[in-house]
PDB file of C-alpha atoms and ligand atoms in Angstrom:
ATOM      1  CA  UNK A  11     -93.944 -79.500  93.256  1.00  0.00           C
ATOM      2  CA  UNK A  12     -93.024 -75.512  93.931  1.00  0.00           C
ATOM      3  CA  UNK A  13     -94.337 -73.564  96.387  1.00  0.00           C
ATOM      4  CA  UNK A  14     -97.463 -71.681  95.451  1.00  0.00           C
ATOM      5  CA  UNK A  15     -98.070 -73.685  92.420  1.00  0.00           C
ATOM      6  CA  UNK A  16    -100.881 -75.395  93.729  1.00  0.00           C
ATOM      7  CA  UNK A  17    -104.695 -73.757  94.818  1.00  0.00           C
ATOM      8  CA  UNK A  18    -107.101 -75.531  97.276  1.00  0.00           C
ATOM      9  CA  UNK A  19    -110.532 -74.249  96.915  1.00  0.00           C
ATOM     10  CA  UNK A  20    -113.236 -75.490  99.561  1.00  0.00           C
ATOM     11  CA  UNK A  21    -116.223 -74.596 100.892  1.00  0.00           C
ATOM     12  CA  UNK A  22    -119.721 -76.066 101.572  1.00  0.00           C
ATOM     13  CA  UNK A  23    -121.675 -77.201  99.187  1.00  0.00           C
ATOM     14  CA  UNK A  24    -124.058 -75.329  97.385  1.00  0.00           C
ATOM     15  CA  UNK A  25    -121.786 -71.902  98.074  1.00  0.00           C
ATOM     16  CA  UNK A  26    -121.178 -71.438  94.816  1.00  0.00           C
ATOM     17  CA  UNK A  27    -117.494 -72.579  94.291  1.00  0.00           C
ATOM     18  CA  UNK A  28    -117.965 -73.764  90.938  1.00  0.00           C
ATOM     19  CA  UNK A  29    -119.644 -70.814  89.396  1.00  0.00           C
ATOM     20  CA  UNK A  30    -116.371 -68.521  90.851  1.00  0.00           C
ATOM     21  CA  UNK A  31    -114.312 -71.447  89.821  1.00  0.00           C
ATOM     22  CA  UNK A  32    -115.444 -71.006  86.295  1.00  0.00           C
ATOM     23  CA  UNK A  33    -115.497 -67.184  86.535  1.00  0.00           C
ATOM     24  CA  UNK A  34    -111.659 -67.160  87.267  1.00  0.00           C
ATOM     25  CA  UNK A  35    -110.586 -69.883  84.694  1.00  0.00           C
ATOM     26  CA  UNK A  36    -112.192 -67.649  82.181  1.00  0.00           C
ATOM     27  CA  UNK A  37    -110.133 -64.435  83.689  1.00  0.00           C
ATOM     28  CA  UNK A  38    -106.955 -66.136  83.748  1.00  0.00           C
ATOM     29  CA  UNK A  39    -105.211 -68.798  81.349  1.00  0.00           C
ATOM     30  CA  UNK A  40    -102.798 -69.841  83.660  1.00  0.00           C
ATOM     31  CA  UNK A  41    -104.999 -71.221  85.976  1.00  0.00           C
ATOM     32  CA  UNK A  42    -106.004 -74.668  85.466  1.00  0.00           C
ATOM     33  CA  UNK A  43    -108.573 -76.697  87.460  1.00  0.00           C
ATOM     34  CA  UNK A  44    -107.801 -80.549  88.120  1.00  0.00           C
ATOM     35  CA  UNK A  45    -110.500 -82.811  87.041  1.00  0.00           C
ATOM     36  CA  UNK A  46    -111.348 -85.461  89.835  1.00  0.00           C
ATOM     37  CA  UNK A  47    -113.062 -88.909  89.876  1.00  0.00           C
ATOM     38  CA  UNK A  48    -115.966 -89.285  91.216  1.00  0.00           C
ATOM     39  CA  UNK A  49    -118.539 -92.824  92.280  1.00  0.00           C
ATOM     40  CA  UNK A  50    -121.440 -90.370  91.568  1.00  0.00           C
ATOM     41  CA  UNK A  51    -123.343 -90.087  88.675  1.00  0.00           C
ATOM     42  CA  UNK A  52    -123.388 -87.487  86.416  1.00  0.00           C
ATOM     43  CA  UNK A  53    -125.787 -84.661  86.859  1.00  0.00           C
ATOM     44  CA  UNK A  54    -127.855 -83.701  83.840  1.00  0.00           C
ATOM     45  CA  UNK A  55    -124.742 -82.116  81.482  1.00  0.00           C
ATOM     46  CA  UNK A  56    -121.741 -82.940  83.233  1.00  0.00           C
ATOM     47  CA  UNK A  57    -119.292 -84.367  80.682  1.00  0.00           C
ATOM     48  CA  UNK A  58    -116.890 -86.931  80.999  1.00  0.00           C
ATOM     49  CA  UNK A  59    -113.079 -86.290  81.780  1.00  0.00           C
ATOM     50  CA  UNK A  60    -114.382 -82.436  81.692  1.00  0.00           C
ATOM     51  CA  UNK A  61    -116.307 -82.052  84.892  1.00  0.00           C
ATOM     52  CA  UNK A  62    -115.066 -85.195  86.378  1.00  0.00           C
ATOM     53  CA  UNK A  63    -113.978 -88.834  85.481  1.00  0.00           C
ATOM     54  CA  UNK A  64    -116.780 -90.724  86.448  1.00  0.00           C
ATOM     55  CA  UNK A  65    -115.940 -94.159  87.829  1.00  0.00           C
ATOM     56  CA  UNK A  66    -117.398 -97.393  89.868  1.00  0.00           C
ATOM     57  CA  UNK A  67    -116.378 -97.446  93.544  1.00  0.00           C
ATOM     58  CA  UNK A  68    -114.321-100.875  92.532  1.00  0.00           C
ATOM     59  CA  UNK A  69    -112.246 -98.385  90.132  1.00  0.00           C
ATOM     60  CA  UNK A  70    -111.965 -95.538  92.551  1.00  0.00           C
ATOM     61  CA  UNK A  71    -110.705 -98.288  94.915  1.00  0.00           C
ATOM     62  CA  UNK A  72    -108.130 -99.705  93.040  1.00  0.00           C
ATOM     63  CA  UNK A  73    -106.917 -96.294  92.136  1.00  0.00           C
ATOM     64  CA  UNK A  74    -106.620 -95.671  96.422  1.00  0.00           C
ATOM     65  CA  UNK A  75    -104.520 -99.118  96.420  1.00  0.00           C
ATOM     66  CA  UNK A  76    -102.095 -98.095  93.792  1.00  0.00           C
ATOM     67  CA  UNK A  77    -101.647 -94.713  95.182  1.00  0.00           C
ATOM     68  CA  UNK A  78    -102.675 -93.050  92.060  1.00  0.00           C
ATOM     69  CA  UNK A  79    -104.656 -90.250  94.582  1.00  0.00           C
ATOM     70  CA  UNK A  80    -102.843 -87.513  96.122  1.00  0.00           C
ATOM     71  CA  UNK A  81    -106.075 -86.825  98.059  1.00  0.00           C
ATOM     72  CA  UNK A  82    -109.550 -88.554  98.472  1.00  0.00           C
ATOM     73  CA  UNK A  83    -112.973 -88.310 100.856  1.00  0.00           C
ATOM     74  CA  UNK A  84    -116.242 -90.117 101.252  1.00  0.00           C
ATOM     75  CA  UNK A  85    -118.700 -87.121 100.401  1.00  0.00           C
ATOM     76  CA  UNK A  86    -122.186 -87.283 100.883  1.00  0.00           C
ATOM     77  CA  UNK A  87    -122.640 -91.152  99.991  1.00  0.00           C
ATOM     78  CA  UNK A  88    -120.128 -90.985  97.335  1.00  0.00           C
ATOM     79  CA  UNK A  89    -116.103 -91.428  96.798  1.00  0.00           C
ATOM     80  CA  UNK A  90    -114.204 -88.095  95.116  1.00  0.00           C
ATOM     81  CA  UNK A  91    -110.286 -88.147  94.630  1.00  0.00           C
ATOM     82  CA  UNK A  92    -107.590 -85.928  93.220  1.00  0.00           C
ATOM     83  CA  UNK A  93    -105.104 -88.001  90.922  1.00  0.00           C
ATOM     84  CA  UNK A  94    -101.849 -87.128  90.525  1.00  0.00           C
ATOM     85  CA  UNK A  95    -102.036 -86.943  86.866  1.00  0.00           C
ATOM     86  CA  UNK A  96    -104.608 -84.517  86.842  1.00  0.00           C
ATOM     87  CA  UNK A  97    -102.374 -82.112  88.822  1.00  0.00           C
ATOM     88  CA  UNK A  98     -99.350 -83.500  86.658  1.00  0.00           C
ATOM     89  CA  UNK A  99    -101.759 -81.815  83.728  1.00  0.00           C
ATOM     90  CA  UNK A 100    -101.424 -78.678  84.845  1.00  0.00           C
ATOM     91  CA  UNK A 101     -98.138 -78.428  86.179  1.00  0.00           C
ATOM     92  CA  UNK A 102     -97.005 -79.535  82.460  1.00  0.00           C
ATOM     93  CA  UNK A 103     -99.048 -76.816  80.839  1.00  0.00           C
ATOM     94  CA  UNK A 104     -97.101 -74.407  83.156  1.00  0.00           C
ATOM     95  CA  UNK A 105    -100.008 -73.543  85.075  1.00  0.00           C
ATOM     96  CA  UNK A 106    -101.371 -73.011  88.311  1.00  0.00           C
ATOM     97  CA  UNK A 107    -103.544 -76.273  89.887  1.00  0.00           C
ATOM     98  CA  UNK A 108    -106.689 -75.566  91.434  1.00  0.00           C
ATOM     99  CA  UNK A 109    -108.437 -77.895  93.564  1.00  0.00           C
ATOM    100  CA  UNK A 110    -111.896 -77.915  94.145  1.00  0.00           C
ATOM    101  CA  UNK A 111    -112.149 -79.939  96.964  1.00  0.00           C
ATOM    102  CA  UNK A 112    -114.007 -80.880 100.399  1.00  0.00           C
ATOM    103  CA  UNK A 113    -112.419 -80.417 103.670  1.00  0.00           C
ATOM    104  CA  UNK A 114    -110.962 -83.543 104.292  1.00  0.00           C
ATOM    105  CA  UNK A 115    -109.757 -83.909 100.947  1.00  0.00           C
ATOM    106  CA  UNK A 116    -108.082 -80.184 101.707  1.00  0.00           C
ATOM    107  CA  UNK A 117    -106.662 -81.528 105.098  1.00  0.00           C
ATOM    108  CA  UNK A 118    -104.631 -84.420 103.506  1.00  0.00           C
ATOM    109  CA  UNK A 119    -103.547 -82.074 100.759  1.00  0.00           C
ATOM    110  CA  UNK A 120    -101.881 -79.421 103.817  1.00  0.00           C
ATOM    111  CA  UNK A 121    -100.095 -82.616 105.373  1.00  0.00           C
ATOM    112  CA  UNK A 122     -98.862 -83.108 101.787  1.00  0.00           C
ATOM    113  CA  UNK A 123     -98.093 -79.799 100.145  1.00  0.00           C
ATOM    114  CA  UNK A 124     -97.779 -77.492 103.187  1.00  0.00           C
ATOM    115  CA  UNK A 125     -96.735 -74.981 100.753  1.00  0.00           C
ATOM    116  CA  UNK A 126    -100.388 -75.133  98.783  1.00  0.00           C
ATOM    117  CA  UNK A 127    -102.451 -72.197  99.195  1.00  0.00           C
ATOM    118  CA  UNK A 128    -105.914 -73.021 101.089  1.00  0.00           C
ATOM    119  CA  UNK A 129    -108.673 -70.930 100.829  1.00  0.00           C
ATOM    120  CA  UNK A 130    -112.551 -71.233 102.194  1.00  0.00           C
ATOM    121  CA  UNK A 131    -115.426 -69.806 100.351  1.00  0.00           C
ATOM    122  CA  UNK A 132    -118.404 -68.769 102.846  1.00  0.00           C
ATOM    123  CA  UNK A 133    -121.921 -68.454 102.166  1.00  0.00           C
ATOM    124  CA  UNK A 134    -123.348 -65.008 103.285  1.00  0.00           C
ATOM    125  CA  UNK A 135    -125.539 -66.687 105.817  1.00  0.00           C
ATOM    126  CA  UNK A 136    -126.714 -70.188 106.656  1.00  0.00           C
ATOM    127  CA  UNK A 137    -130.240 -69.527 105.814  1.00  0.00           C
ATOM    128  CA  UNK A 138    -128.535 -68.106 102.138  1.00  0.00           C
ATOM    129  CA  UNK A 139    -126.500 -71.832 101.375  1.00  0.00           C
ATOM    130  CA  UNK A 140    -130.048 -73.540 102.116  1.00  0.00           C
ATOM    131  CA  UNK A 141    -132.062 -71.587  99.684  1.00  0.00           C
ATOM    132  CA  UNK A 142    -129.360 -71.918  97.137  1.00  0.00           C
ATOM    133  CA  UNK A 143    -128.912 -75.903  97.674  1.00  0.00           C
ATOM    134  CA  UNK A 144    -132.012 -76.402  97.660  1.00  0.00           C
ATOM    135  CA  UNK A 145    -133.036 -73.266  94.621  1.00  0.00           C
ATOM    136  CA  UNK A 146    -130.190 -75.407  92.002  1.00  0.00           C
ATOM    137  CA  UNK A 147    -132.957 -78.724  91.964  1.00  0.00           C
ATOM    138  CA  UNK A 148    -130.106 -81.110  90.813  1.00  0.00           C
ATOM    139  CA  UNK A 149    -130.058 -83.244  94.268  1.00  0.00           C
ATOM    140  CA  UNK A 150    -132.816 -85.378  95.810  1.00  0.00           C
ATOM    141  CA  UNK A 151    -134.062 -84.581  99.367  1.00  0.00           C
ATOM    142  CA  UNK A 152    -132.215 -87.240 101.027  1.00  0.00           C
ATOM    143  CA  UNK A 153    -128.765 -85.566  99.253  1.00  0.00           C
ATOM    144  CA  UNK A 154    -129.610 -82.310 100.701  1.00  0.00           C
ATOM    145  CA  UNK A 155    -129.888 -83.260 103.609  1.00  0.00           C
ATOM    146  CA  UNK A 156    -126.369 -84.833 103.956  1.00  0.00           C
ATOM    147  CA  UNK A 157    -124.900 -82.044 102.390  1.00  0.00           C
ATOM    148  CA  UNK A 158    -126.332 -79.852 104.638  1.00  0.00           C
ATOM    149  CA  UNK A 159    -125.131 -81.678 107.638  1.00  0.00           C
ATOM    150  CA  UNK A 160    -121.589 -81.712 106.023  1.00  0.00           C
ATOM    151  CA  UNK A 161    -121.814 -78.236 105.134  1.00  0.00           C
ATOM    152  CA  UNK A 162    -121.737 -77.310 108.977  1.00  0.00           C
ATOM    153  CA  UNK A 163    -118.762 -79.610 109.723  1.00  0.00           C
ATOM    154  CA  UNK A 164    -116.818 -77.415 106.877  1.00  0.00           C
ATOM    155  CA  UNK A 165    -117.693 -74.328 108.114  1.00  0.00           C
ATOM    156  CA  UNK A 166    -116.866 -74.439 111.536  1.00  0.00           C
ATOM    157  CA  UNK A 167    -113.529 -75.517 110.189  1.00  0.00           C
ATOM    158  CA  UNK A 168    -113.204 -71.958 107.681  1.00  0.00           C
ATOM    159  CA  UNK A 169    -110.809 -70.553 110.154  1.00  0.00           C
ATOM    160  CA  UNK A 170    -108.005 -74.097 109.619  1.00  0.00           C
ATOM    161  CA  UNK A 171    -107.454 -72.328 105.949  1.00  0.00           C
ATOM    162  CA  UNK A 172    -105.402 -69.398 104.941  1.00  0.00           C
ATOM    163  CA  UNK A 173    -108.252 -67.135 104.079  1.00  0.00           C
ATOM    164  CA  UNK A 174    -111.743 -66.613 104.089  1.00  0.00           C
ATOM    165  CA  UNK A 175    -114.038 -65.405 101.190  1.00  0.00           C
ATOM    166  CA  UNK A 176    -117.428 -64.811 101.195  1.00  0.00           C
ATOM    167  CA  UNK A 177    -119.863 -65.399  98.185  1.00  0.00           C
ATOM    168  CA  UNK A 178    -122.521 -62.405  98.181  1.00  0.00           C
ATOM    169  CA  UNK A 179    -122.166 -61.228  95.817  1.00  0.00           C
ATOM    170  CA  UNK A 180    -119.919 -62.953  92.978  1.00  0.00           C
ATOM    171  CA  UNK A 181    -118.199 -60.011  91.309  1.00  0.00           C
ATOM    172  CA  UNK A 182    -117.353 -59.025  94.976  1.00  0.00           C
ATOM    173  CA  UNK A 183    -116.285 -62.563  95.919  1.00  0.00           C
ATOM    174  CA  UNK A 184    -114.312 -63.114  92.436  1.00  0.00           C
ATOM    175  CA  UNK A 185    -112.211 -59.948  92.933  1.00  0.00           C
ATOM    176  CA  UNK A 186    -111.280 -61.128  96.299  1.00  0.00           C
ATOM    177  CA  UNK A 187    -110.496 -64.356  95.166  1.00  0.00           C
ATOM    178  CA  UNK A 188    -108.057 -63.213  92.682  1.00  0.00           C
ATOM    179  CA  UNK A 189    -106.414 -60.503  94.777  1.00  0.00           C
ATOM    180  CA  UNK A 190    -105.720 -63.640  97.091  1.00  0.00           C
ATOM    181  CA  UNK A 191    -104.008 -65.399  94.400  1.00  0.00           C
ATOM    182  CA  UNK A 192    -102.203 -62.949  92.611  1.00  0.00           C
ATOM    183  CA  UNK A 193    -101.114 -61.368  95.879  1.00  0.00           C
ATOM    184  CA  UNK A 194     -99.848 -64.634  97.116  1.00  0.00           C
ATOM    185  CA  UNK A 195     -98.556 -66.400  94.445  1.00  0.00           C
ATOM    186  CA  UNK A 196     -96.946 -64.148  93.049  1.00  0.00           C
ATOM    187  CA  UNK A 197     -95.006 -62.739  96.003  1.00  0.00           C
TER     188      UNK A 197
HETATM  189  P1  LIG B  11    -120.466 -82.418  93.850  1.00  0.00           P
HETATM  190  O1  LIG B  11    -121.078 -83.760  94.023  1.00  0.00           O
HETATM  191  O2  LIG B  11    -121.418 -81.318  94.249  1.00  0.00           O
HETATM  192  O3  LIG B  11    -119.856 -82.219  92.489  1.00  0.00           O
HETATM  193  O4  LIG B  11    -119.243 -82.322  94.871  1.00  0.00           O
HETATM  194  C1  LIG B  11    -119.428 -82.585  96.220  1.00  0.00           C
HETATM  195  C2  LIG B  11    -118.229 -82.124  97.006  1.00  0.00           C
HETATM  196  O5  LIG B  11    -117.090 -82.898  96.643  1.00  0.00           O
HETATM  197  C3  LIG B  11    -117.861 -80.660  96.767  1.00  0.00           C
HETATM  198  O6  LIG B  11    -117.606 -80.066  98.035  1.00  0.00           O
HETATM  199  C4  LIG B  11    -116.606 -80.755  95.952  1.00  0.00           C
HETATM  200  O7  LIG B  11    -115.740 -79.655  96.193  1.00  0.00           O
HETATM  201  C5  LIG B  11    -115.995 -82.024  96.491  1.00  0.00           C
HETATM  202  N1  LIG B  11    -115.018 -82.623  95.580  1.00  0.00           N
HETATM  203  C6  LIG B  11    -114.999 -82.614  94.226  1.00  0.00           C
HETATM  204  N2  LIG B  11    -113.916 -83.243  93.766  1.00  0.00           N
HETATM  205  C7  LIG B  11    -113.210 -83.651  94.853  1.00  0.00           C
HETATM  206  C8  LIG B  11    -111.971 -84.345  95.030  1.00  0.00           C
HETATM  207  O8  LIG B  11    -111.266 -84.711  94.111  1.00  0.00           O
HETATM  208  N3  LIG B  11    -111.592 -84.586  96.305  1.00  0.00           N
HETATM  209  C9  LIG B  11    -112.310 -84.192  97.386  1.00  0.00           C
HETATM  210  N4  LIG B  11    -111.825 -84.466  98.584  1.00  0.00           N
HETATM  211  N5  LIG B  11    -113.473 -83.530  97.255  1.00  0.00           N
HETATM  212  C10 LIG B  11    -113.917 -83.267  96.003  1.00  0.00           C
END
């Protein structure tokens, strides 16, 4: 894979990756995000193969075995992977990858692709990533919980990634985001 080719994004959950995700896709055609597989079930509207491939943990397991992951975590209760054909995708459109991953998932990809741009999306404050976990109703109580616990873990490991962004304000956050990229890459 070339240098610069491929985009880790990853940050706690409930900081809003997604919405900036989609923000930026929109923007610029020659990014493309990587669809992942997931054991969780779908929220309410998340589509098949679009959102994520949706799988049973004896799937996800036997795509571990035959190395068909170039990344995977345990997440809140729940098994999430990158395969390699969903980056393959991308790469054959002539695009950029992005991965929207968790932190671990983000550590095995720098011991991988050193070369892969890693950047961490910050809440504005701790008290700001509750109210919005908690604001979006799509998890139970239990789920918020964990993902709060996890989302201090990835924080106090924002500074391991190439840059920092913070998500006040989106338009703010978005404009950052792609001065990052197109800075970067493109040098
Ligand atoms: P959610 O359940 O909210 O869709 O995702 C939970 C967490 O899993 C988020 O932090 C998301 O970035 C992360 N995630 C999604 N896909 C992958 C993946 O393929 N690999 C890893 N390591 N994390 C993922």
């Amino acid at each position: 894979m070339k240098t610069g080719k491929l985009i880790v994004l990853t940050g706690p959950s409930g900081v809003g990756k997604g919405t900036l995700v989609k923000s930026i896709l929109k923007r610029h055609r020659e990014l493309y995000l990587s669809v992942s597989v997931t054991t969780r079930l779908p929220r309410e509207g998340e589509i098949e193969g679009q959102h994520y491939y949706f799988v049973s943990r004896s799937r996800f397991e036997e795509m571990v075995e035959a190395g068909e992951l170039a990344e995977w975590a345990e997440f809140a209760g729940n098994f999430y992977g990158t395969p390699y054909f969903s980056i393959q995708q991308g790469i054959s459109e002539g695009k950029w990858v992005i991965l929207e991953i968790e932190l671990e998932g983000a550590r095995q990809i720098r011991n991988k692709f050193p070369e892969a741009l890693r950047v961490f999306i910050l809440p504005p404050s701790w008290e700001e990533l509750e109210r919005r976990l908690r604001s979006r109703g799509q998890d139970s109580e239990s789920a918020i919980s964990r993902r709060l616990l996890r989302a201090k873990e990835e924080i106090e490991a924002a500074a391991e990634f190439d840059f920092q962004v913070i998500n006040d304000d989106l338009e703010v956050a978005l404009q950052r985001l792609e001065s990052l990229l197109f800075a970067t890459v493109e040098s």
